[in-house]
PDB file of C-alpha atoms in Angstrom:
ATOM      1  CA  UNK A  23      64.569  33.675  33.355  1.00 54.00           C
ATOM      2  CA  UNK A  24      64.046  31.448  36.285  1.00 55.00           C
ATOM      3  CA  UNK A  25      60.116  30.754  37.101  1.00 61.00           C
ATOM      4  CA  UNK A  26      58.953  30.066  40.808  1.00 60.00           C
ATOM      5  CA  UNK A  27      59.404  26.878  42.379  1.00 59.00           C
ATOM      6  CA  UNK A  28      56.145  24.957  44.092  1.00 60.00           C
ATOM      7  CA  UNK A  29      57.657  21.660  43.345  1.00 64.00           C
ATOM      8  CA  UNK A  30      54.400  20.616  42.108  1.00 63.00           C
ATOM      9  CA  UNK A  31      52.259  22.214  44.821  1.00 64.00           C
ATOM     10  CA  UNK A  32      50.076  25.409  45.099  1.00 65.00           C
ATOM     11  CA  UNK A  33      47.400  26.250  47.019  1.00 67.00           C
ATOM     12  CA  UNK A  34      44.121  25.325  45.632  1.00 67.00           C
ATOM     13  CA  UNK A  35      42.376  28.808  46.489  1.00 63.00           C
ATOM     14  CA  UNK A  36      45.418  30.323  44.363  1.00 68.00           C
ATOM     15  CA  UNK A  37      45.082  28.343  41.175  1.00 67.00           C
ATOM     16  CA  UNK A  38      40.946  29.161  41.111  1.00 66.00           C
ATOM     17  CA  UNK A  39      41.360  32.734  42.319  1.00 65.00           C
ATOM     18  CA  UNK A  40      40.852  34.247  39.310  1.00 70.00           C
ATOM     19  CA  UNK A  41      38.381  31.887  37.571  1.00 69.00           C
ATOM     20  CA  UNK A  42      36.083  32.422  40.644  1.00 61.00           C
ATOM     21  CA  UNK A  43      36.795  36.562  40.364  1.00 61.00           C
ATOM     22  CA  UNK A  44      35.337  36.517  36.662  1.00 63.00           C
ATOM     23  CA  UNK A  45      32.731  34.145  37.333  1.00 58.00           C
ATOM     24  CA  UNK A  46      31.242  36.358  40.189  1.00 54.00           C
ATOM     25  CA  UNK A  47      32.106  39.209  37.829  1.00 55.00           C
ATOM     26  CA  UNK A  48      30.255  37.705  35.534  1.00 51.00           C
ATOM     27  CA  UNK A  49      27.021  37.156  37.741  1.00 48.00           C
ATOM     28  CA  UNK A  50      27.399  41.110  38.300  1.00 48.00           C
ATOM     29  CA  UNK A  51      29.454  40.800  41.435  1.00 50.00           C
ATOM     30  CA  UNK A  52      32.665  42.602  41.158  1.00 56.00           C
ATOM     31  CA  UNK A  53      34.633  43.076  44.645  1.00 63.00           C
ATOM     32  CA  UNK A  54      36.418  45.931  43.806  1.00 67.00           C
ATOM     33  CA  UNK A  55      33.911  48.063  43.267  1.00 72.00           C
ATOM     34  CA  UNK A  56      32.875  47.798  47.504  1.00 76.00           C
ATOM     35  CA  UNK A  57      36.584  48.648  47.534  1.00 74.00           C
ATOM     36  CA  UNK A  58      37.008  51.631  45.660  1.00 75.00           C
ATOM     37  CA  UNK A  59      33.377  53.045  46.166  1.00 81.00           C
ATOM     38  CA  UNK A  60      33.274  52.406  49.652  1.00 86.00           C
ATOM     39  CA  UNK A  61      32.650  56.041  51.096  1.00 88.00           C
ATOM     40  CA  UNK A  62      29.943  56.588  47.840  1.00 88.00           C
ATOM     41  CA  UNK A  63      27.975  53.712  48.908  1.00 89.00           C
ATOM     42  CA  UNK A  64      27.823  54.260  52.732  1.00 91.00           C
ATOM     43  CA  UNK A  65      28.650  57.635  52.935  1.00 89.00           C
ATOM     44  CA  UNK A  66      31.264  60.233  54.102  1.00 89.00           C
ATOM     45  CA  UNK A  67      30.284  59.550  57.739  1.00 89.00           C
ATOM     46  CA  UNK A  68      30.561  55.850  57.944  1.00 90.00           C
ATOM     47  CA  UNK A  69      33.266  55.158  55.953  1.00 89.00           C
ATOM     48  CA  UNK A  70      35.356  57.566  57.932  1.00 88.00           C
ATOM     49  CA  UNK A  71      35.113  55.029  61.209  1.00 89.00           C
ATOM     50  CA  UNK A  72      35.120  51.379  58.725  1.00 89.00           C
ATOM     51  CA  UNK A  73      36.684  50.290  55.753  1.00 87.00           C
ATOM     52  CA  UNK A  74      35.584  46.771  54.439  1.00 86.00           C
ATOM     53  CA  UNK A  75      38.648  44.424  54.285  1.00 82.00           C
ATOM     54  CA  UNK A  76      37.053  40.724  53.038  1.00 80.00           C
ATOM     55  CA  UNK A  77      33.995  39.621  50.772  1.00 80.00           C
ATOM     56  CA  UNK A  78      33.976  35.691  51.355  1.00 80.00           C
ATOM     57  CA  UNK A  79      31.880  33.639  49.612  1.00 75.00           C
ATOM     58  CA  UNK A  80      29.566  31.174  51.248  1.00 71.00           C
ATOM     59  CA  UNK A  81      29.507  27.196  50.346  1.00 69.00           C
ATOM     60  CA  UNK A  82      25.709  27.458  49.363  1.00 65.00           C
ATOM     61  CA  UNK A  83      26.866  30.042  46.852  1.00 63.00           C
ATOM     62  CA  UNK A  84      23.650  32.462  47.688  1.00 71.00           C
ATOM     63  CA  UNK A  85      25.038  35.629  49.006  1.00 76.00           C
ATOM     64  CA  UNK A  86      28.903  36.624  50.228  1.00 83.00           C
ATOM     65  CA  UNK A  87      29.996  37.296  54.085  1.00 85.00           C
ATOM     66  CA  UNK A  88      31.533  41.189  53.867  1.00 86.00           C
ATOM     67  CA  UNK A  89      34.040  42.170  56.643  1.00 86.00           C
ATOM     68  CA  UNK A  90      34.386  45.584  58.059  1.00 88.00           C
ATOM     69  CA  UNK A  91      37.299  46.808  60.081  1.00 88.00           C
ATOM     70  CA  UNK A  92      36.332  49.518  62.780  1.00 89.00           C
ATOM     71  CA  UNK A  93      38.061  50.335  66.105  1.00 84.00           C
ATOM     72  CA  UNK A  94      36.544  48.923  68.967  1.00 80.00           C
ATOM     73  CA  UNK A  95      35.324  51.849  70.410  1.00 83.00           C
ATOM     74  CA  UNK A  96      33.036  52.429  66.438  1.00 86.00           C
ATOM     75  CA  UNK A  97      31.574  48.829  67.023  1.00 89.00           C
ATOM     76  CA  UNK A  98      28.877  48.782  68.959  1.00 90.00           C
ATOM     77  CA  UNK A  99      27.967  52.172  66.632  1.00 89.00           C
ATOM     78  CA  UNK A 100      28.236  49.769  63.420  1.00 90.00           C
ATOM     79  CA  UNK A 101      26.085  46.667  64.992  1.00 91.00           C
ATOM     80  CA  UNK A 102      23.470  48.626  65.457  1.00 92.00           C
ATOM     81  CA  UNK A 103      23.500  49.954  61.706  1.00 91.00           C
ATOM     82  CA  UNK A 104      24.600  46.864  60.640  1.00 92.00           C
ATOM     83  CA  UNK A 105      21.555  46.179  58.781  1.00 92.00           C
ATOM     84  CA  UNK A 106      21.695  49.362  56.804  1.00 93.00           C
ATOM     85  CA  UNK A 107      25.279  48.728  55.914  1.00 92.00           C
ATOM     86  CA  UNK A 108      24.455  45.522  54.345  1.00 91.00           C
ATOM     87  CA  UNK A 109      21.357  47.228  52.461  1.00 91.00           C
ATOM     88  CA  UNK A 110      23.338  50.314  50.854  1.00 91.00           C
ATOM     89  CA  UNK A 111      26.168  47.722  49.751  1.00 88.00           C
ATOM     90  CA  UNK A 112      23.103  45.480  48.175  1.00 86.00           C
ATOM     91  CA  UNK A 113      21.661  48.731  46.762  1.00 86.00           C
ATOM     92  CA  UNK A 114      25.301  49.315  45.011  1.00 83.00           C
ATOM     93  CA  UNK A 115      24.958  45.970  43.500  1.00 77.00           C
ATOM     94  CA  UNK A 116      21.278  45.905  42.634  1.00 78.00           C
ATOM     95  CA  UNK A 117      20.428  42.618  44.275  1.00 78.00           C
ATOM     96  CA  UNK A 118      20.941  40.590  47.162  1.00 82.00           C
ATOM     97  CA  UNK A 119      24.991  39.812  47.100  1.00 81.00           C
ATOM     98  CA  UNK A 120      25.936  40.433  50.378  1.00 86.00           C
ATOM     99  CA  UNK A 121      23.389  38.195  52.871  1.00 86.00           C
ATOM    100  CA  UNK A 122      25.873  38.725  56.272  1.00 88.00           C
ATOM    101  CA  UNK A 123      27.906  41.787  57.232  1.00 90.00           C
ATOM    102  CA  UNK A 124      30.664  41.133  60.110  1.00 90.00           C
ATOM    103  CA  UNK A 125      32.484  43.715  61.687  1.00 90.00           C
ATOM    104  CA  UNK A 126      35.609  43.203  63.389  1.00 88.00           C
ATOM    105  CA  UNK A 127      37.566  45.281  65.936  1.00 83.00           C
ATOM    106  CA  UNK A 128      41.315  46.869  66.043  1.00 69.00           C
ATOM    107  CA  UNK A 129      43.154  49.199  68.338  1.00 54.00           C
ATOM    108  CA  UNK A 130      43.677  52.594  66.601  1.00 48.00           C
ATOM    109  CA  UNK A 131      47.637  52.152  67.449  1.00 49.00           C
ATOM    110  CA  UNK A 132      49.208  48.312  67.423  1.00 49.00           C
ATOM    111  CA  UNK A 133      51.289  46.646  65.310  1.00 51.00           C
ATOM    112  CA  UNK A 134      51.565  48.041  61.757  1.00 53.00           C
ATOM    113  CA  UNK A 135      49.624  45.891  60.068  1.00 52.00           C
ATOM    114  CA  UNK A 136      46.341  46.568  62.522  1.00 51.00           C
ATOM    115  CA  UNK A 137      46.919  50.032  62.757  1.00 55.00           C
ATOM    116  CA  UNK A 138      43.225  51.250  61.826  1.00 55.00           C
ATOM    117  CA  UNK A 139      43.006  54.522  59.389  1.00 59.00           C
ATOM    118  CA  UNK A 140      39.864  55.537  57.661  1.00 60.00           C
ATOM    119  CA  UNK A 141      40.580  58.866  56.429  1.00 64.00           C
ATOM    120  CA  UNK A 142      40.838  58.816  52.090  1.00 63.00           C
ATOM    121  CA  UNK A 143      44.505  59.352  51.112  1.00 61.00           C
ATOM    122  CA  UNK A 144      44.575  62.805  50.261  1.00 69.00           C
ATOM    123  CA  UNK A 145      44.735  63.808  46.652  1.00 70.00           C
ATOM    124  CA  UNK A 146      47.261  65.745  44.428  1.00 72.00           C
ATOM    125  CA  UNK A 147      46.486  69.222  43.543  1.00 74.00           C
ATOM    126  CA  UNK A 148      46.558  69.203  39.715  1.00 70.00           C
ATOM    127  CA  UNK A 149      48.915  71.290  37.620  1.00 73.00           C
ATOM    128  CA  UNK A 150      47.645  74.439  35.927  1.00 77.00           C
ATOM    129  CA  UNK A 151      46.705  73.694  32.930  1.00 77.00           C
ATOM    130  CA  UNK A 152      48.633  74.801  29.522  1.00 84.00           C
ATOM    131  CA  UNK A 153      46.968  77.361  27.563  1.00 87.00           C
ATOM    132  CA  UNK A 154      47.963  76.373  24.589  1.00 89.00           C
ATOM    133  CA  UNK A 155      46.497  73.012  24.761  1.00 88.00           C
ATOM    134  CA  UNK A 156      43.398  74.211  26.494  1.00 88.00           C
ATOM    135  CA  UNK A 157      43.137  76.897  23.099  1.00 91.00           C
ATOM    136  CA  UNK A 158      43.417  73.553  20.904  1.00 90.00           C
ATOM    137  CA  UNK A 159      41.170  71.567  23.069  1.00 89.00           C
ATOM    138  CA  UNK A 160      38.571  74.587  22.593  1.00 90.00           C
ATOM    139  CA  UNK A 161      38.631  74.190  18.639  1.00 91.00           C
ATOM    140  CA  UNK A 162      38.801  71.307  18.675  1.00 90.00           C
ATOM    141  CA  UNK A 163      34.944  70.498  20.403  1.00 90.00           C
ATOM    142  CA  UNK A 164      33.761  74.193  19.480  1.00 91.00           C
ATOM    143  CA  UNK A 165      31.257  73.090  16.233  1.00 91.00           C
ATOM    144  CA  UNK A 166      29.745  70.567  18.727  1.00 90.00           C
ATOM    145  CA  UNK A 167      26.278  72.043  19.058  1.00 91.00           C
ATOM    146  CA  UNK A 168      25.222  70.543  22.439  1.00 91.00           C
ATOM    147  CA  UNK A 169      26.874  72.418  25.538  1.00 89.00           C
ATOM    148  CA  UNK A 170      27.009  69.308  27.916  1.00 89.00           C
ATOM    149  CA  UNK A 171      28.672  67.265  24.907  1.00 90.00           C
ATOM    150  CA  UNK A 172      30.995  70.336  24.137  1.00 90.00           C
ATOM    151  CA  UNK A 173      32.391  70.469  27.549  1.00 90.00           C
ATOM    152  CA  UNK A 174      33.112  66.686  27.802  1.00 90.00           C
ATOM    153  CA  UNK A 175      34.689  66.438  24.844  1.00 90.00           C
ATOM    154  CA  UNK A 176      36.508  69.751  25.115  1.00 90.00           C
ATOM    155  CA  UNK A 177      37.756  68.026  28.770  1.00 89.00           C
ATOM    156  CA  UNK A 178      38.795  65.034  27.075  1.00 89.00           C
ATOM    157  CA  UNK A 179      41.027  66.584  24.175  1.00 89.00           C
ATOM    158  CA  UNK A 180      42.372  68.624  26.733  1.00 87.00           C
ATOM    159  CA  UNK A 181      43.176  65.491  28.744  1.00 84.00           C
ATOM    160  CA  UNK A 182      44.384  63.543  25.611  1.00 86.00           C
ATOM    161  CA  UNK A 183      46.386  66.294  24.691  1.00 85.00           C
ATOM    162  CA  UNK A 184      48.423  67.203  27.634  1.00 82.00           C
ATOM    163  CA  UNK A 185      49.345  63.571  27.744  1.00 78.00           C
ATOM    164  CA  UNK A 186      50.588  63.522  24.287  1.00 64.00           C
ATOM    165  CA  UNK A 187      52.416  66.605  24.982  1.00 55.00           C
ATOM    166  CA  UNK A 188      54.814  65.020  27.864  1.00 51.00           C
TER     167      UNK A 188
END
């Protein structure tokens, strides 16, 4: 098996990459979670006209630059709540991480890479459930006393099993 070829040169930025990912992880920081939480954090309305593309890091090392990708016509609509952006992302993390919020423009049609969509990728409908698995799932959590507790674990045998069963 043939490994890549640098000839004894990479990119700085790519050799620290992921040492600087777990040490901000590590300090409570983790990027991905303004990535996958977006709409949750700033809600149904705003994150259906941005989506944040970039958290940079400063050289002081006291707060992170996040970029947010809107159309040009959304802009002016984000500058003005660009305070409260930055204050529901801080809110996610429970301190001050993000000390500037930038928000760039792009057409809603363009090349491919700029093409601007906001809308969630829909989601799968599930399949029905078997019964047969849902019957052992049931017996399985039914001497669990607490409803709430029941349920969950009910849900999770039920998960567990249908897996097992493919």
């Amino acid at each position: 098996m043939r490994r890549a070829s640098y000839k004894g040169f990479q990119r700085t930025s790519t050799l620290l990459r992921d040492r600087i990912r777990k040490a901000g992880e590590t300090r409570g920081f983790a990027v991905t979670r303004v990535l996958t939480h977006w709409t949750e954090i700033v809600g149904q309305e705003t994150a259906s006209i941005c989506k944040p593309v970039d958290v940079k890091y400063g050289r002081q090392g006291f707060g992170a630059t996040l970029t947010v990708l809107t159309t040009g016509a959304q802009a002016p609509m984000l500058e003005m709540q660009k305070e409260r952006l930055r204050e529901k992302v801080n809110a996610a993390y429970g301190y001050n991480a993000i000390a500037r919020l930038r928000i760039t423009q792009t057409a809603p049609t363009g090349f491919s890479e700029g093409q601007a969509q906001f809308q969630a990728a829909p989601t799968k409908p599930k399949a029905p459930p078997n019964p047969a698995v849902q019957k052992e799932a049931n017996s399985m959590a039914s001497p669990v006393q607490d409803a709430g507790l029941r349920d969950a674990l009910e849900q999770l045998a039920n998960n567990v099993l249908s897996k097992s069963k493919n």
